[in-house]
Coordinates of C-alpha atoms and ligand atoms in Angstrom, one line a residue:
X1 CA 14.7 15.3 42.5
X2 CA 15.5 13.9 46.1
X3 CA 15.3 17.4 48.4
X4 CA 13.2 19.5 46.3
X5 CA 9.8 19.8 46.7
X6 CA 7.8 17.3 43.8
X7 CA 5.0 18.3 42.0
X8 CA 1.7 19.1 42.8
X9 CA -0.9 19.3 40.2
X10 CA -3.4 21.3 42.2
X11 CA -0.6 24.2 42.5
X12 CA 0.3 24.3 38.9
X13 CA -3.2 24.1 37.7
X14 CA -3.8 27.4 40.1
X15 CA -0.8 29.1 38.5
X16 CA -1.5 28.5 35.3
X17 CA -5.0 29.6 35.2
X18 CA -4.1 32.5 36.9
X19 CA -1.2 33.8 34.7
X20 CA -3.9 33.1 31.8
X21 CA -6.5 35.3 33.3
X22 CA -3.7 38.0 34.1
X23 CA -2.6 37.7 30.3
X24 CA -7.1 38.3 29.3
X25 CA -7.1 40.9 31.6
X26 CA -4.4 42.7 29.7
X27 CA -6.7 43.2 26.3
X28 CA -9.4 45.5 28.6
X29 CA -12.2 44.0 30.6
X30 CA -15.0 43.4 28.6
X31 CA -18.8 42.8 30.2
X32 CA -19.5 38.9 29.5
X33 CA -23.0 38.2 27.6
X34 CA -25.9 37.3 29.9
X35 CA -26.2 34.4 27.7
X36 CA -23.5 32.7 28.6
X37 CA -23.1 34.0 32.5
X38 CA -24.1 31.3 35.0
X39 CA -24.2 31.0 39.0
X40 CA -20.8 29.6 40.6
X41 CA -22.8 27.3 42.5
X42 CA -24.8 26.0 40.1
X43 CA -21.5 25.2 37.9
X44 CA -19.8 23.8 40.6
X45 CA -22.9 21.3 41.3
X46 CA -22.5 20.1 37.7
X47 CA -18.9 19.6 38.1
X48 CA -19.4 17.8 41.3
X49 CA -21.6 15.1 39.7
X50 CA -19.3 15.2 37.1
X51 CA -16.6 14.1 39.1
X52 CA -18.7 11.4 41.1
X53 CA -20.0 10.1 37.4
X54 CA -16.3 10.2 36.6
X55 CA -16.3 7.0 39.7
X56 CA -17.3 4.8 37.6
X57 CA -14.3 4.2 35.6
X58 CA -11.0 1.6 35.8
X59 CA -8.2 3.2 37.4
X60 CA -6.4 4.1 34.3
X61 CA -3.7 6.1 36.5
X62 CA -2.8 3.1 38.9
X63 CA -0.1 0.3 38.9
X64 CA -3.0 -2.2 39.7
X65 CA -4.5 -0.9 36.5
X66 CA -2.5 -3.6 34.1
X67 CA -4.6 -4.4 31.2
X68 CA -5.3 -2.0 28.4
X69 CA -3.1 0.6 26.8
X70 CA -4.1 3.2 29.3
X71 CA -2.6 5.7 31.5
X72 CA -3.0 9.2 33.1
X73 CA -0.8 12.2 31.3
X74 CA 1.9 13.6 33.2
X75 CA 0.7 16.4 36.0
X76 CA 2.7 18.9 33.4
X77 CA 0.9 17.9 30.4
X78 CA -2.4 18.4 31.7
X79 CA -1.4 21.7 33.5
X80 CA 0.1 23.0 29.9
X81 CA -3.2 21.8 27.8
X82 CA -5.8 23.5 30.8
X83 CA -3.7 26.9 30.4
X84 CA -3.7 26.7 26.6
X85 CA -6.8 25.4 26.4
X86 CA -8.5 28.4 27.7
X87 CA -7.3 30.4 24.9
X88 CA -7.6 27.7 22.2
X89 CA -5.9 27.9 19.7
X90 CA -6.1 26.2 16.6
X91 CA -2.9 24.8 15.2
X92 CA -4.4 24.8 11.7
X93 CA -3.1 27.9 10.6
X94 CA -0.3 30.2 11.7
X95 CA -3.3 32.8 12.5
X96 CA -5.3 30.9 14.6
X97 CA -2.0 30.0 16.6
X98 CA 1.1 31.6 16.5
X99 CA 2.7 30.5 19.5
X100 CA 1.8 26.4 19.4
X101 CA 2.5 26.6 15.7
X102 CA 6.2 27.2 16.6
X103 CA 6.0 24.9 20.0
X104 CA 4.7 22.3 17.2
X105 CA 7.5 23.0 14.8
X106 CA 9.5 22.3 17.3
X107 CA 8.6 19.0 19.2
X108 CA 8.3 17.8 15.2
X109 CA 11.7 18.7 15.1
X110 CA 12.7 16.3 18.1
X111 CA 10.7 13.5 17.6
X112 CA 12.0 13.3 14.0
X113 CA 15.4 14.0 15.4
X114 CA 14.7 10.6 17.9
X115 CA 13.7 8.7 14.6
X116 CA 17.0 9.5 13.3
X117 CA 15.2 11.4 10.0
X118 CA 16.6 14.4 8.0
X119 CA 15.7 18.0 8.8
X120 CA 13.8 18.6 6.1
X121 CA 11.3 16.0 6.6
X122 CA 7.6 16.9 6.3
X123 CA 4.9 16.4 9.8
X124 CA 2.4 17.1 12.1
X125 CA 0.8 16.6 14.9
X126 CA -2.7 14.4 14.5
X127 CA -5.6 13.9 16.8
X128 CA -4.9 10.4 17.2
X129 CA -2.6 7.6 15.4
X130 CA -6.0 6.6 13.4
X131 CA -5.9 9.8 11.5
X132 CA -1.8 9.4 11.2
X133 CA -1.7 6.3 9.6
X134 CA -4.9 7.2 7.3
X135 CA -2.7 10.2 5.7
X136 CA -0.2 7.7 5.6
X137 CA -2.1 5.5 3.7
X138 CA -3.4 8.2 1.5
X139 CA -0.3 9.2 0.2
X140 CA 0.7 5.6 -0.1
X141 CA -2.3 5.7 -2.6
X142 CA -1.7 8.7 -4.3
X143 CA 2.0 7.8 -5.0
X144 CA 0.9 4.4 -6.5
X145 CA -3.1 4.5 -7.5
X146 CA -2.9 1.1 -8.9
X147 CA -1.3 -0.8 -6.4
X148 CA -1.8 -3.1 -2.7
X149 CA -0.6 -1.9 0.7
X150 CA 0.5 -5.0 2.7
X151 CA 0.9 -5.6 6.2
X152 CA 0.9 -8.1 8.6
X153 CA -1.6 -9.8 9.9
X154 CA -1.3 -8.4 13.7
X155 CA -1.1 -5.2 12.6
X156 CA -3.6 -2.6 14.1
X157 CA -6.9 -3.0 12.5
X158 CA -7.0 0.4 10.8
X159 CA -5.2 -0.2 8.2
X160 CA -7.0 -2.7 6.7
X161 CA -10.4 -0.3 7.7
X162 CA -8.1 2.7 6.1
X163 CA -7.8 0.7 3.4
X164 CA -11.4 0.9 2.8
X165 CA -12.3 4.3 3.1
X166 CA -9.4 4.8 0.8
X167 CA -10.6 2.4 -2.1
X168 CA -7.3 0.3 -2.1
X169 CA -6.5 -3.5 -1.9
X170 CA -4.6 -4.6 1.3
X171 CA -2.7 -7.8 1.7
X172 CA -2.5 -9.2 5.2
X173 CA 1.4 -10.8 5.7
X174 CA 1.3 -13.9 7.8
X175 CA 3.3 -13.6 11.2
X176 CA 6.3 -16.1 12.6
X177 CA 5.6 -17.6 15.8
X178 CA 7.2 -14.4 17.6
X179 CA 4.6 -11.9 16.2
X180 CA 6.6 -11.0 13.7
X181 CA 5.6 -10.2 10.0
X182 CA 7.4 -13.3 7.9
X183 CA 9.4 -12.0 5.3
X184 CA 8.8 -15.5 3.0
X185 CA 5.3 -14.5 2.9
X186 CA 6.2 -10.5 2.2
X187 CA 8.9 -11.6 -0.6
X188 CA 6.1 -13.9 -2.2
X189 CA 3.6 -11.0 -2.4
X190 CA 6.3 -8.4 -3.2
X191 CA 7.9 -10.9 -6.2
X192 CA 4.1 -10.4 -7.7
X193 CA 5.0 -7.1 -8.7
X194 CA 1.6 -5.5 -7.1
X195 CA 2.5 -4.4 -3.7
X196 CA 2.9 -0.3 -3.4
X197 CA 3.6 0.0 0.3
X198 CA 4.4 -2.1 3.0
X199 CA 3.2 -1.5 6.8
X200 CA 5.9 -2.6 9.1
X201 CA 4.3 -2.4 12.9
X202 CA 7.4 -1.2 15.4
X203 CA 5.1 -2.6 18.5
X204 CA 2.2 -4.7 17.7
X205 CA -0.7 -3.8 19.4
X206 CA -1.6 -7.1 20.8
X207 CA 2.0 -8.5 21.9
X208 CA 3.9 -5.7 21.1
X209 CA 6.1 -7.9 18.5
X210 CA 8.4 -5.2 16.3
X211 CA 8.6 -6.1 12.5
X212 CA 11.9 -7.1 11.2
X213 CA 12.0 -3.3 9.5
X214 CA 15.9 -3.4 8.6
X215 CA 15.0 -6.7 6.1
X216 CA 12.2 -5.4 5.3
X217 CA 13.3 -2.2 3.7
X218 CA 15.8 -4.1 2.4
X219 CA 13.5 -6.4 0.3
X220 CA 10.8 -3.5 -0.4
X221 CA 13.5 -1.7 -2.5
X222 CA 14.7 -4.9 -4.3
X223 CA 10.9 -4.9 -5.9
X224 CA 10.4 -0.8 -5.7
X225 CA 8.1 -0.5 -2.5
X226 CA 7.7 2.0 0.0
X227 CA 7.7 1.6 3.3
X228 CA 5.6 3.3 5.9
X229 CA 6.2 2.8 9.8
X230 CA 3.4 2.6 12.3
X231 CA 5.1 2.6 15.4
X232 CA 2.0 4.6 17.2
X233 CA 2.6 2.3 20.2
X234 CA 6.4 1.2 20.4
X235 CA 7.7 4.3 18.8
X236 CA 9.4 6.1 21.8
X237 CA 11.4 2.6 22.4
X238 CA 13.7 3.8 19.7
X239 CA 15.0 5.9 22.8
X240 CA 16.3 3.1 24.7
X241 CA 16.4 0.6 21.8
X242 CA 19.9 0.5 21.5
X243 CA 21.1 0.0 25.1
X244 CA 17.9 -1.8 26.4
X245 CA 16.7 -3.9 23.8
X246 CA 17.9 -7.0 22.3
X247 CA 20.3 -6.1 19.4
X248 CA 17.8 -7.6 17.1
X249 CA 15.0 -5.5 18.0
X250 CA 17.6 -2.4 17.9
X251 CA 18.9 -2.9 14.4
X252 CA 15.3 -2.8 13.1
X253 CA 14.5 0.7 15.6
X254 CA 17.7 1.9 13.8
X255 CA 16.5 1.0 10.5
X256 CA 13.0 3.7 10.8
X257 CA 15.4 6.3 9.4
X258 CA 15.2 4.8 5.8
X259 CA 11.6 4.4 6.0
X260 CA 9.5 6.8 3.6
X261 CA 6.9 7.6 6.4
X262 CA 6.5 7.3 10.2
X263 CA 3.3 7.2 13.1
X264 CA 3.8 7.8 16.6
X265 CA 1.3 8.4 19.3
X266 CA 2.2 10.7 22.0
X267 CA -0.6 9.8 23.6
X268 CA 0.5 6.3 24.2
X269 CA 3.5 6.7 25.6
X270 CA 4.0 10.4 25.1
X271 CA 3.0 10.6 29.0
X272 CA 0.2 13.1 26.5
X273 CA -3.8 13.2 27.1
X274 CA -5.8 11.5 24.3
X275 CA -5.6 13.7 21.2
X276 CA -2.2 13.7 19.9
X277 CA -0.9 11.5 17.6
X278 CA 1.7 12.4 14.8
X279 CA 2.9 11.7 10.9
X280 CA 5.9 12.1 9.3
X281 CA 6.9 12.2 5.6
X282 CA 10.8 12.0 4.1
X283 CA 10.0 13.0 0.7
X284 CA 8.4 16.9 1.2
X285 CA 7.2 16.8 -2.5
X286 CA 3.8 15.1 -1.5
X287 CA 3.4 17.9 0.0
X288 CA 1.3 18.8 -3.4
X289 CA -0.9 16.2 -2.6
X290 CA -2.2 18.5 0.0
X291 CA -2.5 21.2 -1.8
X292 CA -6.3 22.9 -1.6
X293 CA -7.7 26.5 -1.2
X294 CA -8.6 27.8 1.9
X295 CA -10.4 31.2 1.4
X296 CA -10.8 31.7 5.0
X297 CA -7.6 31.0 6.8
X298 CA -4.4 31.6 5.7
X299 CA -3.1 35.4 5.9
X300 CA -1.2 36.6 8.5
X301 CA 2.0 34.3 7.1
X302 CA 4.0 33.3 4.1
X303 CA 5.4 30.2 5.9
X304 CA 3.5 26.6 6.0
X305 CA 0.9 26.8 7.9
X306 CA -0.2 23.1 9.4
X307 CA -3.8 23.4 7.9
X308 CA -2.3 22.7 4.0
X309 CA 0.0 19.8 5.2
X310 CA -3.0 17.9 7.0
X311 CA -6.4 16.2 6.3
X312 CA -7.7 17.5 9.3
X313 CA -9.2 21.0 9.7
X314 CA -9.2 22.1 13.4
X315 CA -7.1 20.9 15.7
X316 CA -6.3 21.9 19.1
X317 CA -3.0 24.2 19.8
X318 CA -3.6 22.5 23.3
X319 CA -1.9 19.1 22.2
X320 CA 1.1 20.8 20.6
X321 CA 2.1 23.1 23.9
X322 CA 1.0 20.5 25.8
X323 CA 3.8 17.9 24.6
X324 CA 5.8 21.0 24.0
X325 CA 5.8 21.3 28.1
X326 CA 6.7 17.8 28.6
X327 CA 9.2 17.5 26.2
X328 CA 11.2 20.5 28.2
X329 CA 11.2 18.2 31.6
X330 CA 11.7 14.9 29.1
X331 CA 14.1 15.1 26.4
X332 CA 13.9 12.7 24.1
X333 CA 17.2 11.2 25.1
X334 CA 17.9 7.7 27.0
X335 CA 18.0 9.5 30.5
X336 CA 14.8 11.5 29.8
X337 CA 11.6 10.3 28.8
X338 CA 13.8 7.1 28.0
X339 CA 14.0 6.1 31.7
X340 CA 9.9 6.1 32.2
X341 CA 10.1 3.7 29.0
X342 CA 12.9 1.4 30.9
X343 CA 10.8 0.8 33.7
X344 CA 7.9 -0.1 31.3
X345 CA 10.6 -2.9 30.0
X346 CA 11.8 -3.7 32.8
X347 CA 8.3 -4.7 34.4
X348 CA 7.8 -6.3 31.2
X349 CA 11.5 -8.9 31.7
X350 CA 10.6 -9.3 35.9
X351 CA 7.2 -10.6 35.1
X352 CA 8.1 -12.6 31.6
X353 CA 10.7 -14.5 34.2
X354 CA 8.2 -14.5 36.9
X355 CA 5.8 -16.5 34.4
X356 CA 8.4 -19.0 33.0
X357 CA 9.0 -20.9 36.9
X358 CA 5.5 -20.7 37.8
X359 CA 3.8 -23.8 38.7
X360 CA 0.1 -22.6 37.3
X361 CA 0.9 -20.0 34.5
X362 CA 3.0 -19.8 31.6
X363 CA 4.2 -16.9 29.2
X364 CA 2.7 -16.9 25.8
X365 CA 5.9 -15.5 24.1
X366 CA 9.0 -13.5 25.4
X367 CA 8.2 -9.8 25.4
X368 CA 10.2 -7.7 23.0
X369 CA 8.8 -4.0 24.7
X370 CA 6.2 -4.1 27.7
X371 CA 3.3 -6.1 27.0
X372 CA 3.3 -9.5 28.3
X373 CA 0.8 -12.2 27.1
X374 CA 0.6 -15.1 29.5
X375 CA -1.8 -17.9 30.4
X376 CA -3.2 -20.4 33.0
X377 CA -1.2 -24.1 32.6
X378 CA -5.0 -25.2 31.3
X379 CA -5.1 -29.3 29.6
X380 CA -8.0 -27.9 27.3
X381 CA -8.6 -25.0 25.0
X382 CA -11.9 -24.6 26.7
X383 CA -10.7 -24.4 30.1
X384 CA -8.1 -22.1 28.9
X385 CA -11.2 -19.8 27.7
X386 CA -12.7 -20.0 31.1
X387 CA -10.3 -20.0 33.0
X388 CA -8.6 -16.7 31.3
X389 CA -11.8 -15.3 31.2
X390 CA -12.4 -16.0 35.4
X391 CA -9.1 -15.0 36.3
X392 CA -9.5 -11.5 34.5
X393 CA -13.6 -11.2 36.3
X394 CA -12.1 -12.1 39.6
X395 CA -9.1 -10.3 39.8
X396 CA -11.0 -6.9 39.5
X397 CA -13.3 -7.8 42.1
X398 CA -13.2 -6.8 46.4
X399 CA -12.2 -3.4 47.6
X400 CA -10.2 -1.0 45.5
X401 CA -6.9 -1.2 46.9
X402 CA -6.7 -5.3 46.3
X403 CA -8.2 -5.2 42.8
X404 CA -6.2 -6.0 39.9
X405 CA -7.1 -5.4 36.1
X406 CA -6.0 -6.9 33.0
X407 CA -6.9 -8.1 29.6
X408 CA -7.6 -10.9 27.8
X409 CA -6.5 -11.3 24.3
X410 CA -7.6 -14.0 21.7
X411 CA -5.4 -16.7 20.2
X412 CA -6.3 -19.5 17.7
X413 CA -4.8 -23.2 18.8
X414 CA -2.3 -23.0 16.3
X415 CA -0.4 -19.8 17.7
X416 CA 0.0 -21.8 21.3
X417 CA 1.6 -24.8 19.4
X418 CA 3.4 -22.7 17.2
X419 CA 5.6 -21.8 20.7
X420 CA 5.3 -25.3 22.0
X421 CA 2.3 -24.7 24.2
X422 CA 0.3 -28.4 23.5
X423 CA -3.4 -28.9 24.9
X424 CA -6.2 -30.5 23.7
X425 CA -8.2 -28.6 21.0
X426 CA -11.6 -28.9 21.9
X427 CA -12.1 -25.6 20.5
X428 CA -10.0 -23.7 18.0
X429 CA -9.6 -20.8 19.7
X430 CA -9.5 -19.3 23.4
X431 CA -8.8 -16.3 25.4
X432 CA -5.4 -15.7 26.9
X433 CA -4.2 -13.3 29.6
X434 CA -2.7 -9.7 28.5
X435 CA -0.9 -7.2 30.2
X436 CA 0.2 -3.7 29.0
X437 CA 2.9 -2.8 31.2
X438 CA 3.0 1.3 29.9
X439 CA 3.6 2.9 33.6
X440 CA 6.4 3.6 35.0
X441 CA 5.4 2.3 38.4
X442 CA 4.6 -0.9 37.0
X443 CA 8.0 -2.3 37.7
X444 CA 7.9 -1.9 41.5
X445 CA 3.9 -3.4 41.4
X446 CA 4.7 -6.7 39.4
X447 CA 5.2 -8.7 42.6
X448 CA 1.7 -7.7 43.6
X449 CA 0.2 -8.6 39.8
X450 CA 2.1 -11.9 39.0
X451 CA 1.0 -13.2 43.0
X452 CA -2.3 -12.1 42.5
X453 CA -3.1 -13.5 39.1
X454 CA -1.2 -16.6 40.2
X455 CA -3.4 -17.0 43.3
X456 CA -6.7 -16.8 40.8
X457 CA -5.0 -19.5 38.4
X458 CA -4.0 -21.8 41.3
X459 CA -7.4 -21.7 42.5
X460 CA -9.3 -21.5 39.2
X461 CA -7.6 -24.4 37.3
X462 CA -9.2 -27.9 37.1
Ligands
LIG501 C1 -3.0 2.5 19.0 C2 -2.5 2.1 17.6 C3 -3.1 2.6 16.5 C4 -4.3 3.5 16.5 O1 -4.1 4.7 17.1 P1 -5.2 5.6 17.8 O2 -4.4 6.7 18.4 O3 -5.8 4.7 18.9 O4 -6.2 6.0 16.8 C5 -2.6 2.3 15.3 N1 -1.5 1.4 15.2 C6 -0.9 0.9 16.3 C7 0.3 0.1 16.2 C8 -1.4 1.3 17.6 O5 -0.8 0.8 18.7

């Protein structure tokens, strides 16, 4: 990287548009309809109060932006979605989309290659990890009509919701004081014979905890259960799992090859824009539960087309060439997109220490990826509230360059004494402090974040 020139977005942007222009041009020029033709000027008007609407927004993009699991796409993905955009292609059939049909094909092909899975496994691309772990669900269902899908209590809110639009039971697994699924609690549920499926969460939304997946495949087959893998979050960890993480948390990354289905979100830490999430199937024979007629779409091809292995109907060729693009300038190996996830982790281990010899916060729990959870040293669950609560108000306040954003995150008083943390319960539960440390550049900015937050809670605590 050091000598050459780095990228700029505005240049790559111009290229690409104008290679896509060049490649209309070549069908014959064609006189655009009067309904559609429009002044420059008045366009650009529109798209300049776009962009000062756009203001009013939390700097999604920036290192000081440490709360939420949001971040800007890499200048490359949003260069490769503008330019396929403008022909737009719609990866649901072959015919709507030759050319991001194969680019999909093959970034399936390497993120089930980084899961370790076999090459005949069945995919696709999704709008979003909502969607992925819905058809994961569904098939759950249709494999086993009559029984439960269990998961643990901190796993993401969909699939309990799922659950619900599909019509089937869920049972929500207690956690262990780590965040963790308990695997007591699973065997007692599983030893009742009704459990189908089991959700194991590779990244907990919340404190980005990684289910004990090795044991729990391991117990699922004892009493005949599949298991399906939402790691829509923590799922590109699996790159640097086994050099980076603890051994623990590795053996159960290892252990999402024997799983029966798998999410991902390449729009989490994909470096992707929102839109692309993914799903993954070992056994290709539910494949018939897809099946459906299409009269309108599928002709040009004898080979699958994406529409009759998916629930949805449209869905933008964009997202595929998009992460098609990034994938060529990060492979999914250790060195590629695997170092932007190492500095994630590594912000995540400089803060946790950070936390544990300060005189005015205090980590909630070790973090296994790169959230953190912390909190104020407050006597009282009700100061804790407030004082959480104050510290994240204040912290985005002043002139943009000092501000600094994070999240709160709810806890009940018995999670803070499960890890030891004793105050007076004046109130059974209270906001904590949460930080999703998904950027890159958060490991040079956690000096800045842990003094400023420490600052607030020096200040802020009674
Ligand atoms: C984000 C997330 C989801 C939901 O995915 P969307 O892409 O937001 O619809 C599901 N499960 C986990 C573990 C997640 O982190």
């Amino acid at each position: 990287m050091a000598e050459e020139k780095e990228i700029h977005l505005p240049e790559l942007i111009q290229q690409v548009v104008a290679s896509i222009e060049e490649l209309k041009d070549t069908y014959g020029s064609f006189q655009v309809h009067d309904s559609v033709r429009k002044s420059h000027n008045e366009a650009s008007s529109v798209l300049r109060e776009l962009t000062d609407r756009l203001e009013n927004n939390f700097p999604y993009f920036h290192p000081n932006y440490a709360a939420q699991m949001l971040k800007a796409p890499h200048p490359v993905a949003v260069a490769a979605y503008l330019a396929t955009m403008m022909l737009n292609p719609n990866n649901h059939s072959i015919d709507a989309s030759p050319a991001t049909t194969e680019m999909e094909r093959d970034v399936l092909k390497q993120m089930a290659a980084m899961f370790e899975y076999p090459d005949d496994f069945l995919g696709h691309l999704t709008w979003s990890g909502t969607t992925a772990n819905l058809e994961a669900l569904w098939i759950a269902r249709e494999l086993q009509p009559s029984k439960k899908i269990a998961h643990s209590a901190d796993a993401h809110y969909t699939h309990s919701r799922m659950s619900e639009v599909l019509g089937t039971t869920n049972v929500s697994i207690p956690t262990e004081a780590d965040g963790r699924m308990s695997l007591d609690a699973l065997e007692t549920q599983l030893k009742t014979g009704s459990i189908g499926t089991v959700v194991a969460t590779l990244g907990t939304t919340g404190l980005g905890a990684v289910d004990p997946l090795a044991d729990i495949i391991a117990l699922a087959r004892q009493y005949e259960a599949r298991v399906h893998v939402d790691t829509a979050y923590g799922g590109f960890f699996k790159l640097i799992a086994a050099n980076h993480l603890t051994p623990e948390t590795a053996r159960h990354f290892a252990a999402m090859k024997d799983a029966d289905s798998i999410v991902v979100d390449p729009h989490k830490h994909g470096l992707q824009p929102y839109g692309s999430g993914a799903v993954f199937f070992k056994d290709i024979s539910i494949g018939k539960f897809y099946k459906h007629d299409s009269p309108y779409t599928y002709f040009i091809s004898d080979d699958l087309h994406f529409g009759e292995i998916q629930l949805e109907c449209s869905r933008a060729g964009a997202s595929a060439a998009a992460i098609w693009a990034t994938l060529k300038l990060f492979p999914l190996t250790e060195q590629g997109l695997g170092s932007v996830l190492l500095a994630t982790r590594n912000a995540a281990v400089a803060w946790y220490e950070r936390l544990k010899t300060s005189e005015v916060l205090m980590p909630f729990q070790e973090p296994e990826l790169d959230i953190i959870t912390y909190l104020p040293r407050s006597k009282t669950m009700s100061d804790l509230d407030e004082v959480s609560h104050q510290i994240l108000m204040q912290a985005s306040q002043g002139p943009r360059e000092d501000q600094v954003h994070v999240a709160t995150y709810l806890v009940q008083a018995e999670q803070l004494k499960q890890r030891g943390i004793e105050m007076t319960n004046d109130q059974s539960s209270a906001r904590i402090l949460r930080s999703v440390l998904m950027k890159p550049e958060h490991e040079a900015q956690v000096p800045t974040l842990h003094s400023k937050i420490e600052d607030l809670a020096r200040r802020l605590l009674s």
